Structures are given as structure tokens and as C-alpha cells.
Coordinates of N, CA and C in Angstrom, one line a residue:
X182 N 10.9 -17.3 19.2 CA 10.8 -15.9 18.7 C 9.4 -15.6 18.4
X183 N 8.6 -14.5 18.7 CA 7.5 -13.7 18.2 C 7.2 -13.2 17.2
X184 N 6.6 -13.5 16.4 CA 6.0 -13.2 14.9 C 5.8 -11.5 15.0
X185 N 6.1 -11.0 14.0 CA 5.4 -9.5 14.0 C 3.8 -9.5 14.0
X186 N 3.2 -10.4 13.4 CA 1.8 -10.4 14.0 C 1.4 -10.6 15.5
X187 N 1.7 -11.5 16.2 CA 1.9 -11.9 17.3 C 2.2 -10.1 18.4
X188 N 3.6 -9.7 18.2 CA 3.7 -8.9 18.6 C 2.5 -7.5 17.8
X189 N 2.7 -7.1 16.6 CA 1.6 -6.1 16.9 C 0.4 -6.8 17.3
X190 N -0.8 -7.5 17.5 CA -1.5 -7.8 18.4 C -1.6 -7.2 19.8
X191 N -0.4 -8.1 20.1 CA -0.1 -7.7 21.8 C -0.2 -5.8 22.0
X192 N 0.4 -5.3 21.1 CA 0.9 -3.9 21.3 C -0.5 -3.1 21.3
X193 N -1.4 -4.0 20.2 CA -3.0 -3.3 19.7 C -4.1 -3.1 21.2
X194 N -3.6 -4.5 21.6 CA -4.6 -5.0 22.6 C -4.1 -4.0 24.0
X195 N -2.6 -3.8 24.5 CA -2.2 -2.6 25.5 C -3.2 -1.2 24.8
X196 N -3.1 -0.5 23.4 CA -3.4 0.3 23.5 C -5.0 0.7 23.5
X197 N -6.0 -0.1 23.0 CA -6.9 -0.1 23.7 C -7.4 0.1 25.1
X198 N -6.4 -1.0 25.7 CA -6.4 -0.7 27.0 C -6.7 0.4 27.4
X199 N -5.3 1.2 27.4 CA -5.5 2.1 27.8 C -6.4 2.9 27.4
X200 N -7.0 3.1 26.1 CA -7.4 4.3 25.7 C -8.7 4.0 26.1
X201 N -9.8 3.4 26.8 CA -10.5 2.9 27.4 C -10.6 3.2 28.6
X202 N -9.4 3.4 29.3 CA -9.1 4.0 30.8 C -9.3 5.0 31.2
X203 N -8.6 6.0 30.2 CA -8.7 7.2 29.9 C -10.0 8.6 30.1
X204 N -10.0 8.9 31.2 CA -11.2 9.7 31.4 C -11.8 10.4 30.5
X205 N -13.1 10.9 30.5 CA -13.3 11.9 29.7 C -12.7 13.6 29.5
X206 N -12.4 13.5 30.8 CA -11.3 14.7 31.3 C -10.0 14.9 30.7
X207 N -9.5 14.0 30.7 CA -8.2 13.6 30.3 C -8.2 13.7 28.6
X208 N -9.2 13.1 28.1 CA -9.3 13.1 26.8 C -9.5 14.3 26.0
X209 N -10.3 15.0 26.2 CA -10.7 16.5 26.2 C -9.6 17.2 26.0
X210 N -8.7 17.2 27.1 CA -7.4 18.0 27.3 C -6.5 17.2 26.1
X211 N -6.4 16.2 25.8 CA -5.3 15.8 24.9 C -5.7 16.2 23.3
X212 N -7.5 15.9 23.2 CA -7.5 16.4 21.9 C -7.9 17.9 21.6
X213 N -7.6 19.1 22.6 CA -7.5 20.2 22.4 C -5.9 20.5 22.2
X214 N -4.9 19.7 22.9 CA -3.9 19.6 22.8 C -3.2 19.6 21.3
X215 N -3.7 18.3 20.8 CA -3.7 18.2 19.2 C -4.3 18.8 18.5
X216 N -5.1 19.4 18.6 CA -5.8 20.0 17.2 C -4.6 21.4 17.3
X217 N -4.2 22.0 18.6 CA -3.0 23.3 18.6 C -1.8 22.8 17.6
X218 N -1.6 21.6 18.1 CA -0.4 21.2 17.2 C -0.9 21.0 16.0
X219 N -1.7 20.0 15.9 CA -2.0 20.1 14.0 C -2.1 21.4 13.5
X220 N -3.0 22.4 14.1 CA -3.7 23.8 13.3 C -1.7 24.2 13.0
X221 N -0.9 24.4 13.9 CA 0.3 24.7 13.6 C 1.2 23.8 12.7
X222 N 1.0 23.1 12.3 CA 1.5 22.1 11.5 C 1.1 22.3 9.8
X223 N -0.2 22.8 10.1 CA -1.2 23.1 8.9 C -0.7 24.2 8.4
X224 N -0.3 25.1 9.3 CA -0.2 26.8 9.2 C 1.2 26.5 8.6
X225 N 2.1 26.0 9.2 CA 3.3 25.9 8.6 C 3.8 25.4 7.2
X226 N 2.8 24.7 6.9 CA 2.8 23.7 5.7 C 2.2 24.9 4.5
X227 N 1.5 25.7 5.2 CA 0.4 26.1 4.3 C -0.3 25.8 3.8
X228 N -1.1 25.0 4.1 CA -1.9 24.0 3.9 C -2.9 24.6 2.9
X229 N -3.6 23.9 2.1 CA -4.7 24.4 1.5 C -5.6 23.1 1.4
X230 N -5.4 22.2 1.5 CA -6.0 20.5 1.2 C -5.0 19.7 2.2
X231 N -6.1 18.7 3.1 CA -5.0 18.2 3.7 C -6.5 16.6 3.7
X232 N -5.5 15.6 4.0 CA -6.3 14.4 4.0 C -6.6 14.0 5.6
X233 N -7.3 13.7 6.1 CA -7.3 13.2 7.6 C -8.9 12.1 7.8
X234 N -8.6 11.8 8.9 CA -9.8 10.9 9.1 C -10.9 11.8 10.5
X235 N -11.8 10.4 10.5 CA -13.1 10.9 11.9 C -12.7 10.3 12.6
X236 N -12.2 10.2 13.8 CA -11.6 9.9 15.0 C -13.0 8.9 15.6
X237 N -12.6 7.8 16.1 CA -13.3 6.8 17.3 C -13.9 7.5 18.7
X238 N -14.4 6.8 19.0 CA -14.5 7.4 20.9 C -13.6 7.4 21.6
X239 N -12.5 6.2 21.2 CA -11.5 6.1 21.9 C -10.3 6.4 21.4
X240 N -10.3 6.8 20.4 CA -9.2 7.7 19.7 C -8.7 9.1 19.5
X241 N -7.4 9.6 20.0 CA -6.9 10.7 19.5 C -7.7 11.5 18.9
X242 N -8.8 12.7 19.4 CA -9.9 13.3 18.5 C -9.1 14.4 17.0
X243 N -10.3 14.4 16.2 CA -9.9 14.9 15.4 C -10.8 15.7 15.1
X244 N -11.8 16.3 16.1 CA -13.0 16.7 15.8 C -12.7 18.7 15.8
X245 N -11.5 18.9 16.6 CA -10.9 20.4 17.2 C -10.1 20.2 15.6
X246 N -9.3 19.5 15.2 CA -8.5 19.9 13.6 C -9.5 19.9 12.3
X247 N -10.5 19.4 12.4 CA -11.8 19.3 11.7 C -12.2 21.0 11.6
X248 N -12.4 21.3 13.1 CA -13.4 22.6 12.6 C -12.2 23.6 12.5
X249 N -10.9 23.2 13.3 CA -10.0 24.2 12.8 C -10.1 24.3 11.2
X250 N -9.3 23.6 10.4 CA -9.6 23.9 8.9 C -10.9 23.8 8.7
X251 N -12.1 24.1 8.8 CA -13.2 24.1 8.2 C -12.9 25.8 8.4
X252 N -13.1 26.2 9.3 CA -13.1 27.8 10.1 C -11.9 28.5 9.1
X253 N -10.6 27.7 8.8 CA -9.1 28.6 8.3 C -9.8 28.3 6.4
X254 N -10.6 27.8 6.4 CA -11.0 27.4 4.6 C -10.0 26.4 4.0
X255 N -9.6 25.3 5.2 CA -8.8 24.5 4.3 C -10.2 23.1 4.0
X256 N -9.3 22.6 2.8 CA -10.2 21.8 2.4 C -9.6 20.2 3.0
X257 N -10.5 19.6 3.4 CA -10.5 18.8 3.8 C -11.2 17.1 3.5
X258 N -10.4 15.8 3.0 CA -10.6 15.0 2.2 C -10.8 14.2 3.6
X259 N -11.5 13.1 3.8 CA -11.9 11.9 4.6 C -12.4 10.8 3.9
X260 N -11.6 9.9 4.3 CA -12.0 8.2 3.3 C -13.3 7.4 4.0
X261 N -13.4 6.9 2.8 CA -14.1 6.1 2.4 C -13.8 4.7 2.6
X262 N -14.1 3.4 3.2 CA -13.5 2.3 3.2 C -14.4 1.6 2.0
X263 N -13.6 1.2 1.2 CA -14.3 -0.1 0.3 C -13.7 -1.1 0.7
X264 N -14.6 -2.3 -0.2 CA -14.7 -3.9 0.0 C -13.3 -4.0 -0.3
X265 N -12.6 -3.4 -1.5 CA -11.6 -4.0 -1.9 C -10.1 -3.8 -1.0
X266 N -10.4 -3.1 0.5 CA -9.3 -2.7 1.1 C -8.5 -1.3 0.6
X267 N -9.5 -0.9 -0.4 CA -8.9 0.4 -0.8 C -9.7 1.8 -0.2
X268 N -9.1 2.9 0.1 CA -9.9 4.2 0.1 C -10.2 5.2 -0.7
X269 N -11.3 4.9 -0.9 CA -12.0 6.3 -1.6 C -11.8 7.5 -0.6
X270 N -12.5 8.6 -1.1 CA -12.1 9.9 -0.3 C -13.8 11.1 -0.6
X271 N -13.8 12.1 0.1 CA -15.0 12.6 0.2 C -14.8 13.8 0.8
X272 N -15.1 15.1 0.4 CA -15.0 16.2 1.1 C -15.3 16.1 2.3
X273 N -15.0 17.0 3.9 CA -15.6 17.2 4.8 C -17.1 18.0 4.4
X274 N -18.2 17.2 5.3 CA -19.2 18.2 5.0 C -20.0 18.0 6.4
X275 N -21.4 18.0 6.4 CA -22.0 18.3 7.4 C -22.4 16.6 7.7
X276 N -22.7 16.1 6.7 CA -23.6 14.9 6.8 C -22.4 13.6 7.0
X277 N -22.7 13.0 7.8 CA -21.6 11.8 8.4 C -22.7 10.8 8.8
X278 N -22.2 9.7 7.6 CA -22.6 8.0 7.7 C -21.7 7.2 8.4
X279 N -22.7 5.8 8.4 CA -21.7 5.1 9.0 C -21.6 4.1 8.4
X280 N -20.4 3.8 7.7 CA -19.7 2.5 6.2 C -19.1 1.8 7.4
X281 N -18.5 1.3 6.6 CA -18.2 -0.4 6.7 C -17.0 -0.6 7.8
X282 N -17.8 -1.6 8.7 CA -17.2 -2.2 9.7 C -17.8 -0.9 11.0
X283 N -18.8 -0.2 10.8 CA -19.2 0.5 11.6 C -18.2 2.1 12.1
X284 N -17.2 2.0 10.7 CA -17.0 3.5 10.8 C -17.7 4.6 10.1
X285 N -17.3 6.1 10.9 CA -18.0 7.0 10.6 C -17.6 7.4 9.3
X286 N -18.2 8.1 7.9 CA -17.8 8.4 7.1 C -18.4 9.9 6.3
X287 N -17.8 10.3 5.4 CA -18.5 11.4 4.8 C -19.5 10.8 3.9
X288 N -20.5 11.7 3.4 CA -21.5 10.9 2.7 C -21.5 12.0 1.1
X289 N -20.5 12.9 1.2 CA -20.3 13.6 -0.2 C -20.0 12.7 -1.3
X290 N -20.0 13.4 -2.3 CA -19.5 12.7 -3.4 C -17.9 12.0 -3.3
X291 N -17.8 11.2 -3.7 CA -16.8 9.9 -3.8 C -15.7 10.6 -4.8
X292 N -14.5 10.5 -4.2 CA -13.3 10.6 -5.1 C -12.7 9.4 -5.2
X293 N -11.9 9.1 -6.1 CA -11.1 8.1 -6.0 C -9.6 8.7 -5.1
X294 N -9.4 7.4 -4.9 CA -7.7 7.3 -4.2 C -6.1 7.9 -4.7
X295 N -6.9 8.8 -5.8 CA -5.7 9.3 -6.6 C -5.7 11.0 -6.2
X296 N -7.2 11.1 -5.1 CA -7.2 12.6 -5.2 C -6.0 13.3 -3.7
X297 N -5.7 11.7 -3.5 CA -4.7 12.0 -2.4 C -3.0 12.6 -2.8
X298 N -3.1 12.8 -4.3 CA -1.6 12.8 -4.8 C -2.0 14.7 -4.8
X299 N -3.0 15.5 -4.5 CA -3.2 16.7 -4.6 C -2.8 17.5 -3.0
X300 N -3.1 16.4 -2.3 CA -3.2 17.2 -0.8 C -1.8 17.2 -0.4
X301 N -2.0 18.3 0.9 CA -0.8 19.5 1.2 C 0.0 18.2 2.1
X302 N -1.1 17.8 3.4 CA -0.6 17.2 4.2 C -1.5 15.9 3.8
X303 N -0.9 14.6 5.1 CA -2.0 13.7 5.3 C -1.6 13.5 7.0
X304 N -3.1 13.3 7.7 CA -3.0 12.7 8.8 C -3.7 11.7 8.8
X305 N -3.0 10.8 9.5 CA -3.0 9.2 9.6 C -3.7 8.9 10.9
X306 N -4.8 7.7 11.1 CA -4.4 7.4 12.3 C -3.6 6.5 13.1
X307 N -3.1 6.2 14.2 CA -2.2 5.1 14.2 C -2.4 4.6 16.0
X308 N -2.1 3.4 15.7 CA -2.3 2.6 17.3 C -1.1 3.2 18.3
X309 N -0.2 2.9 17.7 CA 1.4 3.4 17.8 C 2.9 3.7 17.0
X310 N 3.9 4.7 17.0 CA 4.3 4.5 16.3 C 5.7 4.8 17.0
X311 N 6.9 4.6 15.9 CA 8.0 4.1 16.8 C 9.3 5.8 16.5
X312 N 10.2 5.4 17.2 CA 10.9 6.3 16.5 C 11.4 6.3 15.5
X313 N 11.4 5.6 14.7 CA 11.9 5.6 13.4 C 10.6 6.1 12.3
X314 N 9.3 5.9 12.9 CA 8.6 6.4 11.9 C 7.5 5.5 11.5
X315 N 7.8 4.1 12.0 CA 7.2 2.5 11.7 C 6.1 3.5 11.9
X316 N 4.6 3.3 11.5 CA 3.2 3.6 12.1 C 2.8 2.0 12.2
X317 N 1.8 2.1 13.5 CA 1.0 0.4 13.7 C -0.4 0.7 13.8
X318 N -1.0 0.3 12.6 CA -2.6 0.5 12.3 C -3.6 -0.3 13.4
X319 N -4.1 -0.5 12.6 CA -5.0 -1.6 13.1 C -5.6 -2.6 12.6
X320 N -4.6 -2.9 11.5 CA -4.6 -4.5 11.1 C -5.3 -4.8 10.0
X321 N -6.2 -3.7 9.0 CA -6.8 -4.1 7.8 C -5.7 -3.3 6.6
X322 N -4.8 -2.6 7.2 CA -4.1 -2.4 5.9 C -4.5 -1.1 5.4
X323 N -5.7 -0.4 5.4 CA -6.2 1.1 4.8 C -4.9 1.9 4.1
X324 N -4.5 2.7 5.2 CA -3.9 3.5 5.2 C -2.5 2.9 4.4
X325 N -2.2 2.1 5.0 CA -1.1 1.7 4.2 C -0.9 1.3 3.2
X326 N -2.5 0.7 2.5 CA -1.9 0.8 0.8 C -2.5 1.9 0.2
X327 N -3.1 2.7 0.8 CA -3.0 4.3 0.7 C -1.9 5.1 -0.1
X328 N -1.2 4.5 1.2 CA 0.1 5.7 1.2 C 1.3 4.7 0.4
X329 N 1.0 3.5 -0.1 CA 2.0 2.8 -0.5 C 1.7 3.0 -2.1
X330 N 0.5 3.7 -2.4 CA -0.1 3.8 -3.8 C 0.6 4.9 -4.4
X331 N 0.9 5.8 -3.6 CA 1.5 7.0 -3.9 C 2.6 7.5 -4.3
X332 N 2.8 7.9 -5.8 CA 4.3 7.7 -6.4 C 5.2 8.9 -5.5
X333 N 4.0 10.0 -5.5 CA 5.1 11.1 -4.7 C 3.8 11.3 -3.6
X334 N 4.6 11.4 -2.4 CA 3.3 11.6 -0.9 C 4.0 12.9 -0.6
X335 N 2.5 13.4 -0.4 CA 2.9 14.5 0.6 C 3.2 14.3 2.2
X336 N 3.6 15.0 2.6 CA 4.1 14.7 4.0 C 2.7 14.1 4.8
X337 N 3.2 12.9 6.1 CA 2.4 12.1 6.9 C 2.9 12.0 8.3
X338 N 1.5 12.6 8.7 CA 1.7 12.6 10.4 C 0.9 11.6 10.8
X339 N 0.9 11.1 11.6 CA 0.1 9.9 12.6 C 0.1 10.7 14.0
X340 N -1.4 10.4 14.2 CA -2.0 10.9 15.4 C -2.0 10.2 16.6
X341 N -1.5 10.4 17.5 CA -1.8 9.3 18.9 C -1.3 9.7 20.0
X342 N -1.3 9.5 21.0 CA -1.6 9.8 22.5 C -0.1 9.9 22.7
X343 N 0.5 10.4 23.7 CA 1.9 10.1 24.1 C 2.7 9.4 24.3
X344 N 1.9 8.3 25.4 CA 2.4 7.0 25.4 C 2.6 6.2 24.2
X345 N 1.9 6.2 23.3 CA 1.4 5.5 21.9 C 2.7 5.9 21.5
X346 N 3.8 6.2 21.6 CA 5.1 6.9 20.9 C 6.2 5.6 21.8
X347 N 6.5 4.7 20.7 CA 7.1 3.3 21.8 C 8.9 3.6 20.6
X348 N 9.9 2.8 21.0 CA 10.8 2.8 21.0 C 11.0 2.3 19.6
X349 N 10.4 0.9 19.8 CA 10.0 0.1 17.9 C 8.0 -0.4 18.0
X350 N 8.5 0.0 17.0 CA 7.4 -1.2 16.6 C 7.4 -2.3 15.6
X351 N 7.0 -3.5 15.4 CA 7.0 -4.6 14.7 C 6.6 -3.9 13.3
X352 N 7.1 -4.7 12.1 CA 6.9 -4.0 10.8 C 7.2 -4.6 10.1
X353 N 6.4 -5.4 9.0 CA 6.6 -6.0 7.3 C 6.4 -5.2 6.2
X354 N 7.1 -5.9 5.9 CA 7.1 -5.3 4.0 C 5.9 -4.7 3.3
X355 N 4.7 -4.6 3.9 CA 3.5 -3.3 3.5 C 3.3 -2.5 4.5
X356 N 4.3 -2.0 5.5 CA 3.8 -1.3 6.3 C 4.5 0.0 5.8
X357 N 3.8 0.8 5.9 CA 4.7 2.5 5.2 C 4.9 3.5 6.7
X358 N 6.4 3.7 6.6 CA 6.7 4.9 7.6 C 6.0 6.2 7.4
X359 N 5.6 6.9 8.4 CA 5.1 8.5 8.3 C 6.4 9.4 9.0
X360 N 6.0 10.7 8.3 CA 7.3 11.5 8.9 C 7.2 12.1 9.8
X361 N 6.2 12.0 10.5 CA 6.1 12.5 12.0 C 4.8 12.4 12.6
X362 N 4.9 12.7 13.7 CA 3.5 12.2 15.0 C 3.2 13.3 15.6
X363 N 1.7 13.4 15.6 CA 1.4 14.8 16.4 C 0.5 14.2 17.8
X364 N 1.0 14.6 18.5 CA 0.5 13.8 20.1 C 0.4 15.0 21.2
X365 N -0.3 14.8 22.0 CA -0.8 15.9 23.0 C 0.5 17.3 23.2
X366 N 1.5 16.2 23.4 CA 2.8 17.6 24.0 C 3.5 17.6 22.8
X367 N 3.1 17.5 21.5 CA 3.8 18.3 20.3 C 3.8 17.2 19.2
X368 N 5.1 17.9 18.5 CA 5.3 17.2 16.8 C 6.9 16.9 17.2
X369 N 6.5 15.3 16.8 CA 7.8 14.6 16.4 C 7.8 14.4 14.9
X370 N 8.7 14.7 14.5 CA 9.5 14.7 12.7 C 10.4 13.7 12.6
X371 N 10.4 12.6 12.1 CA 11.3 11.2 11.9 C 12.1 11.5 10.3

């Protein structure tokens, strides 16, 4: 039998794959895709504060739901990775560093991890996620003791490509379900 590490592994290393395949054409079109659905997701919520991250090169962009709430005056929180496996958090602003492990980050002033119990929504990012809601990071845990900090969470979407939407995914005892996925052809709600 396969270990849940063993199998998410295997699942991490497919989605790379692909997302590496993936033309610039192709990409373009999916994260204009999502930023429609998020901005609608936002609008519905009413968003006034929502938490999200800076998207990879090879990741689901986030750069179209960025300037959407910058443009609609929503405010916008982006973490911070510390040593201790925890996230700090930091207004959207102009200026973007690059912290630890070579992600991009805000360079505003530092909130702690509690300013996430204020926001409307959170978007996550996620390798894959299942129908039930499982999300599959990428293996340092962030998000997940994030959101496992949280006495009461506001609602959590995970961002990912279409395919990235698998039947299960493998899952232990610190991994935290999100209540829906926003992916090129729409919003699934678990």
C-alpha cells in the first residue's frame, strides 16, 4: 500500500508537469478566466478584505484578481513566509520582494497571522484538490496551519487549473479542507 506522502508526491510531480507544458497562450486564457470568476465570487461575498497570494510562473495567475480588487478598493492581505512555518501577512502594494525559498512577497508592513480572522474571503493556492474539498499544497504546510489557526474562517477557495480538480486526493490529520475551487470554467462549492 502507498503512503499519503508517497502518493501526494507522485500527484505534485504530474502537476508540475503539466503546468510547465502549458503554453503561454493557454495560460493567459485561463488566468483571465479566473480572475472573471474570482472578481464574481468577490462581488458576491461583498468582499471588502480578502486574503490571497502572488501566483508562480507556473501557477494559476493571480495577477488579473490582484488588479481587479486593487481597481473595485478591495483590500488585499498577501503572506509573508517565516522560518517558523507560520504566515505573516502584508497589504497589497506596489513594491514586491523576494522571501524565503525564493517567493515573491509584499514588502509593506507586517501583520501577524491573526489579521486573517478579519477577511471576507481567502484564496488559497493549491497543487490539486479533490471533490470533497481535500486541498494538496506543496508540502511545507503554510496555508494549512494558516487556516487550521483559525477559530472561525472565513470562506476558502483554492485556485487551480481544471484538470488540477482530481476525484481524491491523499490527506492527514493537518491538512484543512477549502469550500470551493475557482478554476478557468468556474466555481466549485464543496
Amino acid at each position: 500500500m502507498v503512503d499519503a506522502q508517497t502518493e501526494k508526491r507522485a500527484i505534485r510531480e504530474r502537476v508540475r508537469a503539466s503546468r510547465r507544458a502549458r503554453t503561454p497562450e493557454a495560460r493567459s486564457e485561463a488566468d483571465a478566466a479566473i480572475a472573471a470568476v474570482a472578481a464574481t465570487l468577490l462581488q458576491e461575498h461583498g468582499a471588502t478584505q480578502v486574503a490571497a497570494y502572488l501566483s508562480l510562473p507556473d501557477e494559476p495567475g493571480t495577477n488579473g484578481i490582484l488588479a481587479w480588487a486593487r481597481e473595485h478598493g478591495v483590500r488585499v492581505l498577501l503572506p509573508i513566509v517565516r522560518q517558523d512555518g507560520l504566515l505573516d501577512w502584508a497589504e497589497q502594494g506596489d513594491a514586491i520582494g523576494e522571501g524565503a525559498f525564493g517567493l515573491p512577497e509584499p514588502t509593506g508592513e507586517v501583520l501577524p497571522p491573526t489579521v486573517l480572522c478579519d477577511v471576507d474571503l481567502i484564496l488559497a493556492p493549491a497543487s490539486a484538490i479533490d471533490r470533497r474539498g481535500m486541498r494538496l499544497g506543496w508540502g511545507r504546510g503554510y496555508f494549512d496551519k494558516a487556516l487550521g489557526a483559525l477559530a472561525q474562517r472565513p470562506p476558502v477557495y483554492a485556485i487551480a487549473f481544471d484538470d488540477e480538480i482530481l476525484d481524491v486526493v491523499p490527506d492527514e490529520a493537518h491538512d484543512q479542507p477549502v469550500d470551493g475551487a475557482i478554476t478557468p470554467s468556474g466555481r466549485l462549492t464543496f
